[in-house]
PDB file of C-alpha atoms in Angstrom:
ATOM      1  CA  MET M 366     -20.990   1.516   1.421  1.00 68.00           C
ATOM      2  CA  SER M 367     -18.964   2.875  -1.475  1.00 89.00           C
ATOM      3  CA  THR M 368     -15.820   1.266  -2.763  1.00 94.00           C
ATOM      4  CA  ILE M 369     -12.668   2.060  -0.825  1.00 95.00           C
ATOM      5  CA  ALA M 370      -9.225   2.911  -2.161  1.00 97.00           C
ATOM      6  CA  VAL M 371      -6.380   0.688  -0.977  1.00 98.00           C
ATOM      7  CA  THR M 372      -2.654   1.211  -1.345  1.00 98.00           C
ATOM      8  CA  ASP M 373       0.437  -0.924  -0.982  1.00 98.00           C
ATOM      9  CA  SER M 374       0.794   0.359   2.590  1.00 98.00           C
ATOM     10  CA  SER M 375      -2.860  -0.178   3.567  1.00 98.00           C
ATOM     11  CA  PHE M 376      -3.397  -3.514   1.769  1.00 97.00           C
ATOM     12  CA  GLU M 377      -2.577  -5.751   4.725  1.00 96.00           C
ATOM     13  CA  ASP M 378      -4.918  -3.961   7.139  1.00 97.00           C
ATOM     14  CA  ASP M 379      -7.709  -3.143   4.665  1.00 97.00           C
ATOM     15  CA  VAL M 380      -7.757  -6.466   2.800  1.00 97.00           C
ATOM     16  CA  LEU M 381      -5.820  -9.289   4.429  1.00 97.00           C
ATOM     17  CA  LYS M 382      -6.904  -8.490   8.001  1.00 97.00           C
ATOM     18  CA  ALA M 383     -10.467  -7.453   7.131  1.00 97.00           C
ATOM     19  CA  ASP M 384     -13.311  -8.969   9.143  1.00 95.00           C
ATOM     20  CA  LYS M 385     -15.349  -9.765   6.010  1.00 96.00           C
ATOM     21  CA  PRO M 386     -14.489 -10.719   2.427  1.00 98.00           C
ATOM     22  CA  VAL M 387     -12.855  -8.040   0.270  1.00 98.00           C
ATOM     23  CA  LEU M 388     -12.977  -7.829  -3.517  1.00 97.00           C
ATOM     24  CA  VAL M 389      -9.988  -5.923  -4.888  1.00 98.00           C
ATOM     25  CA  ASP M 390     -10.285  -4.285  -8.301  1.00 98.00           C
ATOM     26  CA  PHE M 391      -6.791  -3.782  -9.724  1.00 98.00           C
ATOM     27  CA  TRP M 392      -7.213  -0.914 -12.217  1.00 97.00           C
ATOM     28  CA  ALA M 393      -5.573   2.103 -13.864  1.00 97.00           C
ATOM     29  CA  ASP M 394      -6.886   5.450 -15.034  1.00 95.00           C
ATOM     30  CA  TRP M 395      -5.877   4.767 -18.652  1.00 96.00           C
ATOM     31  CA  CYS M 396      -7.795   1.456 -18.773  1.00 96.00           C
ATOM     32  CA  GLY M 397     -11.068   1.761 -20.708  1.00 96.00           C
ATOM     33  CA  PRO M 398     -12.594  -1.528 -19.489  1.00 96.00           C
ATOM     34  CA  CYS M 399     -11.693  -0.542 -15.898  1.00 96.00           C
ATOM     35  CA  LYS M 400     -13.673   2.670 -16.311  1.00 95.00           C
ATOM     36  CA  MET M 401     -16.574   0.689 -17.778  1.00 95.00           C
ATOM     37  CA  ILE M 402     -16.953  -1.563 -14.708  1.00 97.00           C
ATOM     38  CA  GLY M 403     -16.290   1.193 -12.150  1.00 95.00           C
ATOM     39  CA  PRO M 404     -19.914   2.377 -11.839  1.00 96.00           C
ATOM     40  CA  ALA M 405     -21.163  -1.237 -11.633  1.00 96.00           C
ATOM     41  CA  LEU M 406     -18.728  -1.988  -8.803  1.00 97.00           C
ATOM     42  CA  GLU M 407     -19.924   1.134  -6.951  1.00 96.00           C
ATOM     43  CA  GLU M 408     -23.532  -0.084  -7.232  1.00 97.00           C
ATOM     44  CA  ILE M 409     -22.610  -3.631  -6.210  1.00 97.00           C
ATOM     45  CA  SER M 410     -20.687  -2.293  -3.202  1.00 96.00           C
ATOM     46  CA  GLU M 411     -23.912  -0.652  -2.007  1.00 96.00           C
ATOM     47  CA  GLU M 412     -26.085  -3.698  -2.755  1.00 97.00           C
ATOM     48  CA  LEU M 413     -23.761  -6.224  -1.083  1.00 96.00           C
ATOM     49  CA  ALA M 414     -22.358  -3.941   1.643  1.00 95.00           C
ATOM     50  CA  ASP M 415     -23.250  -6.402   4.407  1.00 95.00           C
ATOM     51  CA  LYS M 416     -21.463  -9.286   2.653  1.00 96.00           C
ATOM     52  CA  VAL M 417     -18.332  -7.857   0.990  1.00 97.00           C
ATOM     53  CA  THR M 418     -16.143  -4.768   0.846  1.00 97.00           C
ATOM     54  CA  ILE M 419     -15.117  -3.672  -2.633  1.00 97.00           C
ATOM     55  CA  ALA M 420     -11.706  -2.043  -2.806  1.00 97.00           C
ATOM     56  CA  LYS M 421      -9.907  -0.430  -5.730  1.00 97.00           C
ATOM     57  CA  MET M 422      -6.137  -0.386  -6.190  1.00 98.00           C
ATOM     58  CA  ASP M 423      -4.535   1.871  -8.794  1.00 97.00           C
ATOM     59  CA  ILE M 424      -1.716  -0.254 -10.206  1.00 97.00           C
ATOM     60  CA  MET M 425       0.177   2.808 -11.468  1.00 97.00           C
ATOM     61  CA  ALA M 426       0.410   4.369  -8.002  1.00 97.00           C
ATOM     62  CA  ASN M 427       0.863   1.041  -6.190  1.00 97.00           C
ATOM     63  CA  THR M 428       3.195  -1.440  -7.855  1.00 96.00           C
ATOM     64  CA  ASP M 429       4.249  -3.802  -5.050  1.00 97.00           C
ATOM     65  CA  THR M 430       0.904  -5.503  -4.344  1.00 97.00           C
ATOM     66  CA  PRO M 431      -0.059  -6.053  -8.008  1.00 97.00           C
ATOM     67  CA  MET M 432       3.384  -7.575  -8.599  1.00 95.00           C
ATOM     68  CA  GLN M 433       2.955  -9.829  -5.552  1.00 94.00           C
ATOM     69  CA  PHE M 434      -0.332 -11.167  -6.961  1.00 93.00           C
ATOM     70  CA  GLY M 435       0.918 -11.487 -10.525  1.00 93.00           C
ATOM     71  CA  VAL M 436      -1.306  -8.825 -12.064  1.00 95.00           C
ATOM     72  CA  LYS M 437      -0.435  -8.784 -15.757  1.00 94.00           C
ATOM     73  CA  SER M 438      -3.654  -7.434 -17.268  1.00 95.00           C
ATOM     74  CA  ILE M 439      -6.501  -5.280 -15.987  1.00 97.00           C
ATOM     75  CA  PRO M 440      -9.197  -5.029 -14.872  1.00 97.00           C
ATOM     76  CA  TYR M 441      -8.313  -7.887 -12.564  1.00 97.00           C
ATOM     77  CA  LEU M 442     -10.670  -8.696  -9.691  1.00 97.00           C
ATOM     78  CA  VAL M 443      -9.491 -10.773  -6.731  1.00 97.00           C
ATOM     79  CA  LEU M 444     -11.689 -11.898  -3.848  1.00 97.00           C
ATOM     80  CA  PHE M 445     -10.007 -12.375  -0.480  1.00 97.00           C
ATOM     81  CA  LYS M 446     -11.498 -14.226   2.506  1.00 97.00           C
ATOM     82  CA  ASN M 447      -9.683 -14.511   5.819  1.00 95.00           C
ATOM     83  CA  GLY M 448      -6.551 -13.074   4.227  1.00 95.00           C
ATOM     84  CA  GLU M 449      -6.475 -15.632   1.401  1.00 95.00           C
ATOM     85  CA  LYS M 450      -7.146 -15.261  -2.317  1.00 96.00           C
ATOM     86  CA  VAL M 451     -10.200 -17.422  -3.028  1.00 96.00           C
ATOM     87  CA  ALA M 452     -11.303 -16.308  -6.501  1.00 96.00           C
ATOM     88  CA  ASP M 453     -10.216 -14.101  -9.365  1.00 96.00           C
ATOM     89  CA  LYS M 454     -11.660 -12.741 -12.601  1.00 96.00           C
ATOM     90  CA  LEU M 455      -9.881 -11.049 -15.484  1.00 96.00           C
ATOM     91  CA  GLY M 456     -11.594  -8.543 -17.731  1.00 95.00           C
ATOM     92  CA  ALA M 457     -14.730  -6.447 -17.832  1.00 96.00           C
ATOM     93  CA  ALA M 458     -18.258  -7.845 -17.673  1.00 96.00           C
ATOM     94  CA  PRO M 459     -21.798  -6.487 -17.302  1.00 96.00           C
ATOM     95  CA  LYS M 460     -22.985  -5.643 -13.785  1.00 97.00           C
ATOM     96  CA  SER M 461     -25.232  -8.706 -13.586  1.00 97.00           C
ATOM     97  CA  ALA M 462     -22.329 -11.010 -14.463  1.00 97.00           C
ATOM     98  CA  LEU M 463     -19.992  -9.313 -11.983  1.00 97.00           C
ATOM     99  CA  LYS M 464     -22.554  -9.470  -9.179  1.00 97.00           C
ATOM    100  CA  GLY M 465     -23.349 -13.117  -9.939  1.00 97.00           C
ATOM    101  CA  TRP M 466     -19.658 -14.023  -9.896  1.00 97.00           C
ATOM    102  CA  ILE M 467     -19.117 -12.219  -6.586  1.00 96.00           C
ATOM    103  CA  GLU M 468     -22.164 -13.827  -4.948  1.00 96.00           C
ATOM    104  CA  GLY M 469     -21.120 -17.261  -6.231  1.00 95.00           C
ATOM    105  CA  ALA M 470     -17.598 -16.830  -4.883  1.00 94.00           C
ATOM    106  CA  LEU M 471     -18.764 -15.685  -1.466  1.00 91.00           C
TER     107      LEU M 471
END
């Protein structure tokens, strides 16, 4: 399963009410590190499709949700389980580190 795009209006249904954990990548098109981890997150979304959904939220097009979660710098990854924030990670990292962090947080 590829990553999914979420918006301020779809966040509650796609993330908070999801039936499995959701990792949200808060990003922007102008963010170099965000672009660096994008392909890794796509691969991880395929590899861990049965365990987690990986969602991407463009903070320039959607400002309410990032403000609600205090996003001040990107890329900012937040893992949600049962509608609750359970883990977060700021900044880019290699695919192996990202995947290890996700699996450890699940």
